[in-house]
Amino acid sequence: MSVFTDETRERAREIIARYPADRSRSALLPLLHLVQAEEGYVSPAGVAFCAEVLGLNKAQVGAVATFYTMYKRKPTGDFLVSVCTNTMCNVLGGQEVYDTLAEHLGVGHDETTADGRITLEHAECLAACDYGPVMTVNYDFFDGVDATTAVGVVDELRAGGRPMPTRGARLCTLKEMAVQLAGFADERDGAVADGGPGEPTLRGLRLAQQHGVSVPGFDPNTPIRSKAEADKAAAEAKAKAEAAKPAP
């Protein structure tokens, strides 16, 4: 069984401290990312570690770890390449991209290349239909890919390069990504992206502006109220409405 480092144990304490003492179980999701950051997947030792620090049993931890696809239950490559093959991307060529990569890499779904660099997977939906077909590398997007560009990306990764995603920050390994998902800042140079949204995302806004479509009374410069402020305003509006009712 692996012994987790002192840094991981200290980070685990930091994660648990983010939650009320009687709600420490809420720390399980980031803790699973934390152990994945050290081992590259959620191993039996990782499950045992999370159970230990949260006072849970291993079955409770395992039930969560097996529910979410972002937690890998076997050793995973440095770069998780996910190809969307859902309806929209599939129509646009997503399945061809996946099939080409599978043949080129010599692996199937949820399998890792012999050099340990790349794990390939079908993705049911990557929530970027307006950029399809899309694939992600450790959850960073490569938009509008085809079989040729996808092969180029994985070949560059296997050669030690870090191709730049279409949107997002500079690529990192799966372990580095897991640290971020556990809630810790990425200190690498270039880790924070500053690019804006792409034109497909803005298309609806452009059409609304072109045709003068807007929500009545909406002011984009109005600050979003806190829940307490919203509740107070709702209570005042309700009281005002009640006072305006005619007496029975």
PDB file of C-alpha atoms in Angstrom:
ATOM      1  CA  MET A   1       0.000   0.000   0.000  1.00  0.00           C
ATOM      2  CA  SER A   2       1.343   3.422  -0.935  1.00  0.00           C
ATOM      3  CA  VAL A   3       2.220   5.865   1.799  1.00  0.00           C
ATOM      4  CA  PHE A   4       1.131   9.373   0.894  1.00  0.00           C
ATOM      5  CA  THR A   5       3.614  12.200   1.308  1.00  0.00           C
ATOM      6  CA  ASP A   6       3.576  14.682   4.146  1.00  0.00           C
ATOM      7  CA  GLU A   7       2.634  17.393   1.630  1.00  0.00           C
ATOM      8  CA  THR A   8      -0.444  15.418   0.582  1.00  0.00           C
ATOM      9  CA  ARG A   9      -1.442  14.887   4.211  1.00  0.00           C
ATOM     10  CA  GLU A  10      -1.039  18.603   4.935  1.00  0.00           C
ATOM     11  CA  ARG A  11      -3.122  19.463   1.896  1.00  0.00           C
ATOM     12  CA  ALA A  12      -5.755  16.979   3.025  1.00  0.00           C
ATOM     13  CA  ARG A  13      -6.002  18.835   6.338  1.00  0.00           C
ATOM     14  CA  GLU A  14      -6.347  22.131   4.440  1.00  0.00           C
ATOM     15  CA  ILE A  15      -9.172  20.702   2.346  1.00  0.00           C
ATOM     16  CA  ILE A  16     -11.060  19.340   5.342  1.00  0.00           C
ATOM     17  CA  ALA A  17     -10.683  22.682   7.151  1.00  0.00           C
ATOM     18  CA  ARG A  18     -12.676  24.369   4.365  1.00  0.00           C
ATOM     19  CA  TYR A  19     -15.855  22.702   5.615  1.00  0.00           C
ATOM     20  CA  PRO A  20     -17.791  22.893   8.908  1.00  0.00           C
ATOM     21  CA  ALA A  21     -16.715  20.233  11.377  1.00  0.00           C
ATOM     22  CA  ASP A  22     -20.033  18.425  11.112  1.00  0.00           C
ATOM     23  CA  ARG A  23     -19.884  18.510   7.302  1.00  0.00           C
ATOM     24  CA  SER A  24     -16.371  17.175   6.769  1.00  0.00           C
ATOM     25  CA  ARG A  25     -17.709  14.466   4.453  1.00  0.00           C
ATOM     26  CA  SER A  26     -18.195  17.241   1.861  1.00  0.00           C
ATOM     27  CA  ALA A  27     -14.405  17.252   1.474  1.00  0.00           C
ATOM     28  CA  LEU A  28     -14.444  13.822  -0.170  1.00  0.00           C
ATOM     29  CA  LEU A  29     -14.560  15.029  -3.793  1.00  0.00           C
ATOM     30  CA  PRO A  30     -11.487  17.288  -3.599  1.00  0.00           C
ATOM     31  CA  LEU A  31      -9.699  14.672  -1.500  1.00  0.00           C
ATOM     32  CA  LEU A  32     -10.186  12.114  -4.257  1.00  0.00           C
ATOM     33  CA  HIS A  33      -8.614  14.558  -6.709  1.00  0.00           C
ATOM     34  CA  LEU A  34      -5.781  15.054  -4.229  1.00  0.00           C
ATOM     35  CA  VAL A  35      -4.878  11.356  -4.034  1.00  0.00           C
ATOM     36  CA  GLN A  36      -5.192  11.121  -7.818  1.00  0.00           C
ATOM     37  CA  ALA A  37      -2.670  13.969  -8.057  1.00  0.00           C
ATOM     38  CA  GLU A  38      -0.104  11.841  -6.251  1.00  0.00           C
ATOM     39  CA  GLU A  39      -0.669   8.432  -7.813  1.00  0.00           C
ATOM     40  CA  GLY A  40      -2.259   9.286 -11.149  1.00  0.00           C
ATOM     41  CA  TYR A  41      -5.452   7.435 -10.261  1.00  0.00           C
ATOM     42  CA  VAL A  42      -7.594   6.616  -7.237  1.00  0.00           C
ATOM     43  CA  SER A  43      -5.944   3.453  -6.009  1.00  0.00           C
ATOM     44  CA  PRO A  44      -7.156   1.190  -3.184  1.00  0.00           C
ATOM     45  CA  ALA A  45      -4.599   3.016  -1.040  1.00  0.00           C
ATOM     46  CA  GLY A  46      -6.150   6.325  -2.058  1.00  0.00           C
ATOM     47  CA  VAL A  47      -9.602   5.092  -1.095  1.00  0.00           C
ATOM     48  CA  ALA A  48      -8.255   3.926   2.265  1.00  0.00           C
ATOM     49  CA  PHE A  49      -6.519   7.276   2.837  1.00  0.00           C
ATOM     50  CA  CYS A  50      -9.704   9.272   2.175  1.00  0.00           C
ATOM     51  CA  ALA A  51     -11.681   6.947   4.440  1.00  0.00           C
ATOM     52  CA  GLU A  52      -9.093   7.334   7.191  1.00  0.00           C
ATOM     53  CA  VAL A  53      -8.934  11.144   7.204  1.00  0.00           C
ATOM     54  CA  LEU A  54     -12.720  11.565   6.969  1.00  0.00           C
ATOM     55  CA  GLY A  55     -13.753   8.805   9.368  1.00  0.00           C
ATOM     56  CA  LEU A  56     -15.658   6.930   6.657  1.00  0.00           C
ATOM     57  CA  ASN A  57     -15.499   3.321   5.580  1.00  0.00           C
ATOM     58  CA  LYS A  58     -13.894   2.304   2.303  1.00  0.00           C
ATOM     59  CA  ALA A  59     -17.221   1.273   0.772  1.00  0.00           C
ATOM     60  CA  GLN A  60     -18.564   4.811   1.223  1.00  0.00           C
ATOM     61  CA  VAL A  61     -15.501   6.305  -0.454  1.00  0.00           C
ATOM     62  CA  GLY A  62     -15.480   3.711  -3.215  1.00  0.00           C
ATOM     63  CA  ALA A  63     -19.122   4.383  -4.026  1.00  0.00           C
ATOM     64  CA  VAL A  64     -18.278   8.021  -4.783  1.00  0.00           C
ATOM     65  CA  ALA A  65     -15.023   7.265  -6.612  1.00  0.00           C
ATOM     66  CA  THR A  66     -16.770   4.846  -8.988  1.00  0.00           C
ATOM     67  CA  PHE A  67     -19.665   7.217  -9.710  1.00  0.00           C
ATOM     68  CA  TYR A  68     -17.694  10.078 -11.281  1.00  0.00           C
ATOM     69  CA  THR A  69     -15.722   9.441 -14.477  1.00  0.00           C
ATOM     70  CA  MET A  70     -13.046  12.009 -13.582  1.00  0.00           C
ATOM     71  CA  TYR A  71     -11.775   9.629 -10.892  1.00  0.00           C
ATOM     72  CA  LYS A  72      -9.696   6.949 -12.602  1.00  0.00           C
ATOM     73  CA  ARG A  73      -9.604   3.526 -10.984  1.00  0.00           C
ATOM     74  CA  LYS A  74      -6.520   2.229 -12.762  1.00  0.00           C
ATOM     75  CA  PRO A  75      -3.185   3.827 -13.717  1.00  0.00           C
ATOM     76  CA  THR A  76      -3.773   6.558 -16.299  1.00  0.00           C
ATOM     77  CA  GLY A  77      -1.409   8.250 -18.725  1.00  0.00           C
ATOM     78  CA  ASP A  78       0.127  11.674 -18.302  1.00  0.00           C
ATOM     79  CA  PHE A  79      -2.400  12.993 -20.821  1.00  0.00           C
ATOM     80  CA  LEU A  80      -6.038  11.959 -20.883  1.00  0.00           C
ATOM     81  CA  VAL A  81      -7.316  12.452 -24.435  1.00  0.00           C
ATOM     82  CA  SER A  82     -11.119  12.560 -24.520  1.00  0.00           C
ATOM     83  CA  VAL A  83     -12.928  12.613 -27.864  1.00  0.00           C
ATOM     84  CA  CYS A  84     -16.573  13.635 -27.947  1.00  0.00           C
ATOM     85  CA  THR A  85     -18.646  11.103 -29.894  1.00  0.00           C
ATOM     86  CA  ASN A  86     -22.072  12.337 -28.850  1.00  0.00           C
ATOM     87  CA  THR A  87     -24.682  13.327 -31.430  1.00  0.00           C
ATOM     88  CA  MET A  88     -23.485  16.752 -32.586  1.00  0.00           C
ATOM     89  CA  CYS A  89     -19.774  15.984 -32.626  1.00  0.00           C
ATOM     90  CA  ASN A  90     -20.467  12.570 -34.137  1.00  0.00           C
ATOM     91  CA  VAL A  91     -22.378  14.113 -37.047  1.00  0.00           C
ATOM     92  CA  LEU A  92     -19.430  16.468 -37.584  1.00  0.00           C
ATOM     93  CA  GLY A  93     -16.859  13.663 -37.565  1.00  0.00           C
ATOM     94  CA  GLY A  94     -16.126  12.888 -33.923  1.00  0.00           C
ATOM     95  CA  GLN A  95     -16.294   9.123 -34.348  1.00  0.00           C
ATOM     96  CA  GLU A  96     -13.821   9.288 -37.226  1.00  0.00           C
ATOM     97  CA  VAL A  97     -11.459  11.272 -34.989  1.00  0.00           C
ATOM     98  CA  TYR A  98     -11.767   8.687 -32.217  1.00  0.00           C
ATOM     99  CA  ASP A  99     -11.336   5.703 -34.554  1.00  0.00           C
ATOM    100  CA  THR A 100      -8.267   7.272 -36.161  1.00  0.00           C
ATOM    101  CA  LEU A 101      -6.649   7.940 -32.782  1.00  0.00           C
ATOM    102  CA  ALA A 102      -7.442   4.429 -31.551  1.00  0.00           C
ATOM    103  CA  GLU A 103      -5.750   2.896 -34.595  1.00  0.00           C
ATOM    104  CA  HIS A 104      -2.832   5.338 -34.505  1.00  0.00           C
ATOM    105  CA  LEU A 105      -2.151   4.819 -30.785  1.00  0.00           C
ATOM    106  CA  GLY A 106      -2.981   1.119 -30.728  1.00  0.00           C
ATOM    107  CA  VAL A 107      -5.388   1.474 -27.801  1.00  0.00           C
ATOM    108  CA  GLY A 108      -9.128   1.421 -27.200  1.00  0.00           C
ATOM    109  CA  HIS A 109     -11.441   3.179 -24.790  1.00  0.00           C
ATOM    110  CA  ASP A 110      -9.903   3.759 -21.345  1.00  0.00           C
ATOM    111  CA  GLU A 111      -6.626   2.183 -22.416  1.00  0.00           C
ATOM    112  CA  THR A 112      -3.133   3.646 -22.112  1.00  0.00           C
ATOM    113  CA  THR A 113      -0.253   3.588 -24.560  1.00  0.00           C
ATOM    114  CA  ALA A 114       2.722   1.395 -23.682  1.00  0.00           C
ATOM    115  CA  ASP A 115       4.884   4.440 -22.950  1.00  0.00           C
ATOM    116  CA  GLY A 116       2.397   5.598 -20.311  1.00  0.00           C
ATOM    117  CA  ARG A 117       1.922   8.953 -21.996  1.00  0.00           C
ATOM    118  CA  ILE A 118      -1.640   8.869 -23.304  1.00  0.00           C
ATOM    119  CA  THR A 119      -4.943   7.387 -22.198  1.00  0.00           C
ATOM    120  CA  LEU A 120      -7.706   7.519 -24.793  1.00  0.00           C
ATOM    121  CA  GLU A 121     -11.410   7.641 -24.009  1.00  0.00           C
ATOM    122  CA  HIS A 122     -14.785   8.169 -25.601  1.00  0.00           C
ATOM    123  CA  ALA A 123     -16.491  11.195 -24.081  1.00  0.00           C
ATOM    124  CA  GLU A 124     -20.271  11.200 -24.004  1.00  0.00           C
ATOM    125  CA  CYS A 125     -20.460  15.014 -24.192  1.00  0.00           C
ATOM    126  CA  LEU A 126     -17.870  17.716 -23.650  1.00  0.00           C
ATOM    127  CA  ALA A 127     -20.400  20.576 -23.527  1.00  0.00           C
ATOM    128  CA  ALA A 128     -18.930  22.401 -26.517  1.00  0.00           C
ATOM    129  CA  CYS A 129     -21.325  21.561 -29.343  1.00  0.00           C
ATOM    130  CA  ASP A 130     -20.745  24.941 -30.977  1.00  0.00           C
ATOM    131  CA  TYR A 131     -17.079  24.025 -31.511  1.00  0.00           C
ATOM    132  CA  GLY A 132     -17.529  20.408 -32.645  1.00  0.00           C
ATOM    133  CA  PRO A 133     -15.991  18.089 -33.225  1.00  0.00           C
ATOM    134  CA  VAL A 134     -13.999  18.627 -30.039  1.00  0.00           C
ATOM    135  CA  MET A 135     -11.555  16.718 -27.931  1.00  0.00           C
ATOM    136  CA  THR A 136      -9.913  17.598 -24.661  1.00  0.00           C
ATOM    137  CA  VAL A 137      -6.487  16.867 -23.238  1.00  0.00           C
ATOM    138  CA  ASN A 138      -6.691  16.773 -19.448  1.00  0.00           C
ATOM    139  CA  TYR A 139      -9.959  18.722 -19.787  1.00  0.00           C
ATOM    140  CA  ASP A 140      -8.518  21.560 -21.910  1.00  0.00           C
ATOM    141  CA  PHE A 141     -10.240  22.038 -25.271  1.00  0.00           C
ATOM    142  CA  PHE A 142      -9.071  21.447 -28.811  1.00  0.00           C
ATOM    143  CA  ASP A 143     -11.914  22.722 -30.983  1.00  0.00           C
ATOM    144  CA  GLY A 144     -12.925  21.853 -34.515  1.00  0.00           C
ATOM    145  CA  VAL A 145     -10.518  18.918 -34.766  1.00  0.00           C
ATOM    146  CA  ASP A 146     -10.345  16.391 -37.555  1.00  0.00           C
ATOM    147  CA  ALA A 147      -8.445  13.121 -37.794  1.00  0.00           C
ATOM    148  CA  THR A 148      -5.259  14.800 -39.009  1.00  0.00           C
ATOM    149  CA  THR A 149      -5.099  17.568 -36.396  1.00  0.00           C
ATOM    150  CA  ALA A 150      -5.959  15.112 -33.601  1.00  0.00           C
ATOM    151  CA  VAL A 151      -3.100  12.821 -34.598  1.00  0.00           C
ATOM    152  CA  GLY A 152      -0.811  15.845 -34.684  1.00  0.00           C
ATOM    153  CA  VAL A 153      -1.760  16.728 -31.104  1.00  0.00           C
ATOM    154  CA  VAL A 154      -1.096  13.246 -29.689  1.00  0.00           C
ATOM    155  CA  ASP A 155       2.174  12.903 -31.623  1.00  0.00           C
ATOM    156  CA  GLU A 156       3.384  16.187 -30.160  1.00  0.00           C
ATOM    157  CA  LEU A 157       2.414  15.020 -26.677  1.00  0.00           C
ATOM    158  CA  ARG A 158       4.277  11.733 -27.100  1.00  0.00           C
ATOM    159  CA  ALA A 159       7.336  13.654 -28.296  1.00  0.00           C
ATOM    160  CA  GLY A 160       7.369  15.669 -25.084  1.00  0.00           C
ATOM    161  CA  GLY A 161       5.664  18.786 -26.406  1.00  0.00           C
ATOM    162  CA  ARG A 162       2.753  20.714 -24.963  1.00  0.00           C
ATOM    163  CA  PRO A 163       0.453  21.821 -27.811  1.00  0.00           C
ATOM    164  CA  MET A 164      -1.576  24.903 -26.966  1.00  0.00           C
ATOM    165  CA  PRO A 165      -5.308  24.304 -26.450  1.00  0.00           C
ATOM    166  CA  THR A 166      -7.783  26.314 -28.492  1.00  0.00           C
ATOM    167  CA  ARG A 167      -9.190  27.784 -25.288  1.00  0.00           C
ATOM    168  CA  GLY A 168      -7.635  27.736 -21.853  1.00  0.00           C
ATOM    169  CA  ALA A 169      -4.232  27.742 -20.247  1.00  0.00           C
ATOM    170  CA  ARG A 170      -1.049  25.905 -21.151  1.00  0.00           C
ATOM    171  CA  LEU A 171      -1.419  22.135 -20.942  1.00  0.00           C
ATOM    172  CA  CYS A 172      -0.454  20.309 -17.777  1.00  0.00           C
ATOM    173  CA  THR A 173      -0.257  16.622 -16.872  1.00  0.00           C
ATOM    174  CA  LEU A 174      -3.203  14.781 -15.391  1.00  0.00           C
ATOM    175  CA  LYS A 175      -1.543  14.833 -11.966  1.00  0.00           C
ATOM    176  CA  GLU A 176      -1.014  18.596 -12.186  1.00  0.00           C
ATOM    177  CA  MET A 177      -4.632  19.042 -13.234  1.00  0.00           C
ATOM    178  CA  ALA A 178      -5.789  16.946 -10.273  1.00  0.00           C
ATOM    179  CA  VAL A 179      -4.000  19.340  -7.897  1.00  0.00           C
ATOM    180  CA  GLN A 180      -6.036  22.211  -9.356  1.00  0.00           C
ATOM    181  CA  LEU A 181      -9.269  20.234  -9.098  1.00  0.00           C
ATOM    182  CA  ALA A 182      -8.463  19.619  -5.445  1.00  0.00           C
ATOM    183  CA  GLY A 183      -8.567  23.391  -5.001  1.00  0.00           C
ATOM    184  CA  PHE A 184      -4.911  24.458  -5.093  1.00  0.00           C
ATOM    185  CA  ALA A 185      -3.480  27.159  -7.352  1.00  0.00           C
ATOM    186  CA  ASP A 186      -1.341  26.231 -10.338  1.00  0.00           C
ATOM    187  CA  GLU A 187       1.896  28.160  -9.952  1.00  0.00           C
ATOM    188  CA  ARG A 188       3.326  27.296 -13.381  1.00  0.00           C
ATOM    189  CA  ASP A 189       4.257  30.135 -15.714  1.00  0.00           C
ATOM    190  CA  GLY A 190       1.423  30.589 -18.190  1.00  0.00           C
ATOM    191  CA  ALA A 191      -0.962  28.475 -16.146  1.00  0.00           C
ATOM    192  CA  VAL A 192      -3.662  31.140 -16.069  1.00  0.00           C
ATOM    193  CA  ALA A 193      -5.379  31.876 -19.365  1.00  0.00           C
ATOM    194  CA  ASP A 194      -6.623  35.326 -20.244  1.00  0.00           C
ATOM    195  CA  GLY A 195      -8.327  34.654 -23.585  1.00  0.00           C
ATOM    196  CA  GLY A 196     -11.942  35.610 -24.200  1.00  0.00           C
ATOM    197  CA  PRO A 197     -14.826  33.482 -25.467  1.00  0.00           C
ATOM    198  CA  GLY A 198     -14.843  32.347 -29.081  1.00  0.00           C
ATOM    199  CA  GLU A 199     -17.206  33.638 -31.739  1.00  0.00           C
ATOM    200  CA  PRO A 200     -19.514  30.558 -31.732  1.00  0.00           C
ATOM    201  CA  THR A 201     -20.183  31.147 -28.031  1.00  0.00           C
ATOM    202  CA  LEU A 202     -20.955  34.802 -28.698  1.00  0.00           C
ATOM    203  CA  ARG A 203     -23.222  34.152 -31.689  1.00  0.00           C
ATOM    204  CA  GLY A 204     -26.445  34.382 -29.670  1.00  0.00           C
ATOM    205  CA  LEU A 205     -25.326  37.670 -28.121  1.00  0.00           C
ATOM    206  CA  ARG A 206     -24.443  39.071 -31.535  1.00  0.00           C
ATOM    207  CA  LEU A 207     -27.893  38.159 -32.916  1.00  0.00           C
ATOM    208  CA  ALA A 208     -29.611  39.707 -29.901  1.00  0.00           C
ATOM    209  CA  GLN A 209     -27.666  42.919 -30.388  1.00  0.00           C
ATOM    210  CA  GLN A 210     -28.353  42.921 -34.132  1.00  0.00           C
ATOM    211  CA  HIS A 211     -32.108  42.526 -33.677  1.00  0.00           C
ATOM    212  CA  GLY A 212     -32.491  44.587 -30.516  1.00  0.00           C
ATOM    213  CA  VAL A 213     -33.526  41.641 -28.342  1.00  0.00           C
ATOM    214  CA  SER A 214     -33.092  42.229 -24.615  1.00  0.00           C
ATOM    215  CA  VAL A 215     -34.649  41.445 -21.261  1.00  0.00           C
ATOM    216  CA  PRO A 216     -36.938  44.329 -20.205  1.00  0.00           C
ATOM    217  CA  GLY A 217     -35.340  46.425 -17.490  1.00  0.00           C
ATOM    218  CA  PHE A 218     -32.085  44.447 -17.485  1.00  0.00           C
ATOM    219  CA  ASP A 219     -28.981  46.458 -16.663  1.00  0.00           C
ATOM    220  CA  PRO A 220     -25.746  44.471 -17.192  1.00  0.00           C
ATOM    221  CA  ASN A 221     -23.926  46.866 -14.856  1.00  0.00           C
ATOM    222  CA  THR A 222     -26.187  46.027 -11.918  1.00  0.00           C
ATOM    223  CA  PRO A 223     -24.202  44.025  -9.339  1.00  0.00           C
ATOM    224  CA  ILE A 224     -25.452  40.544  -8.551  1.00  0.00           C
ATOM    225  CA  ARG A 225     -27.051  40.637  -5.118  1.00  0.00           C
ATOM    226  CA  SER A 226     -26.108  38.307  -2.328  1.00  0.00           C
ATOM    227  CA  LYS A 227     -28.665  35.746  -1.209  1.00  0.00           C
ATOM    228  CA  ALA A 228     -29.364  37.761   1.927  1.00  0.00           C
ATOM    229  CA  GLU A 229     -29.999  40.908  -0.132  1.00  0.00           C
ATOM    230  CA  ALA A 230     -32.220  39.008  -2.567  1.00  0.00           C
ATOM    231  CA  ASP A 231     -34.210  37.443   0.292  1.00  0.00           C
ATOM    232  CA  LYS A 232     -34.664  40.854   1.919  1.00  0.00           C
ATOM    233  CA  ALA A 233     -35.857  42.405  -1.351  1.00  0.00           C
ATOM    234  CA  ALA A 234     -38.282  39.531  -1.902  1.00  0.00           C
ATOM    235  CA  ALA A 235     -39.677  39.886   1.617  1.00  0.00           C
ATOM    236  CA  GLU A 236     -40.137  43.637   1.157  1.00  0.00           C
ATOM    237  CA  ALA A 237     -41.893  43.107  -2.180  1.00  0.00           C
ATOM    238  CA  LYS A 238     -44.184  40.513  -0.628  1.00  0.00           C
ATOM    239  CA  ALA A 239     -45.035  42.817   2.282  1.00  0.00           C
ATOM    240  CA  LYS A 240     -45.733  45.666  -0.127  1.00  0.00           C
ATOM    241  CA  ALA A 241     -48.025  43.453  -2.190  1.00  0.00           C
ATOM    242  CA  GLU A 242     -49.877  42.290   0.910  1.00  0.00           C
ATOM    243  CA  ALA A 243     -50.333  45.902   2.095  1.00  0.00           C
ATOM    244  CA  ALA A 244     -51.770  46.869  -1.306  1.00  0.00           C
ATOM    245  CA  LYS A 245     -54.519  44.250  -1.124  1.00  0.00           C
ATOM    246  CA  PRO A 246     -57.994  45.663  -0.396  1.00  0.00           C
ATOM    247  CA  ALA A 247     -59.303  44.989   3.074  1.00  0.00           C
ATOM    248  CA  PRO A 248     -61.815  42.071   3.218  1.00  0.00           C
TER     249      PRO A 248
END
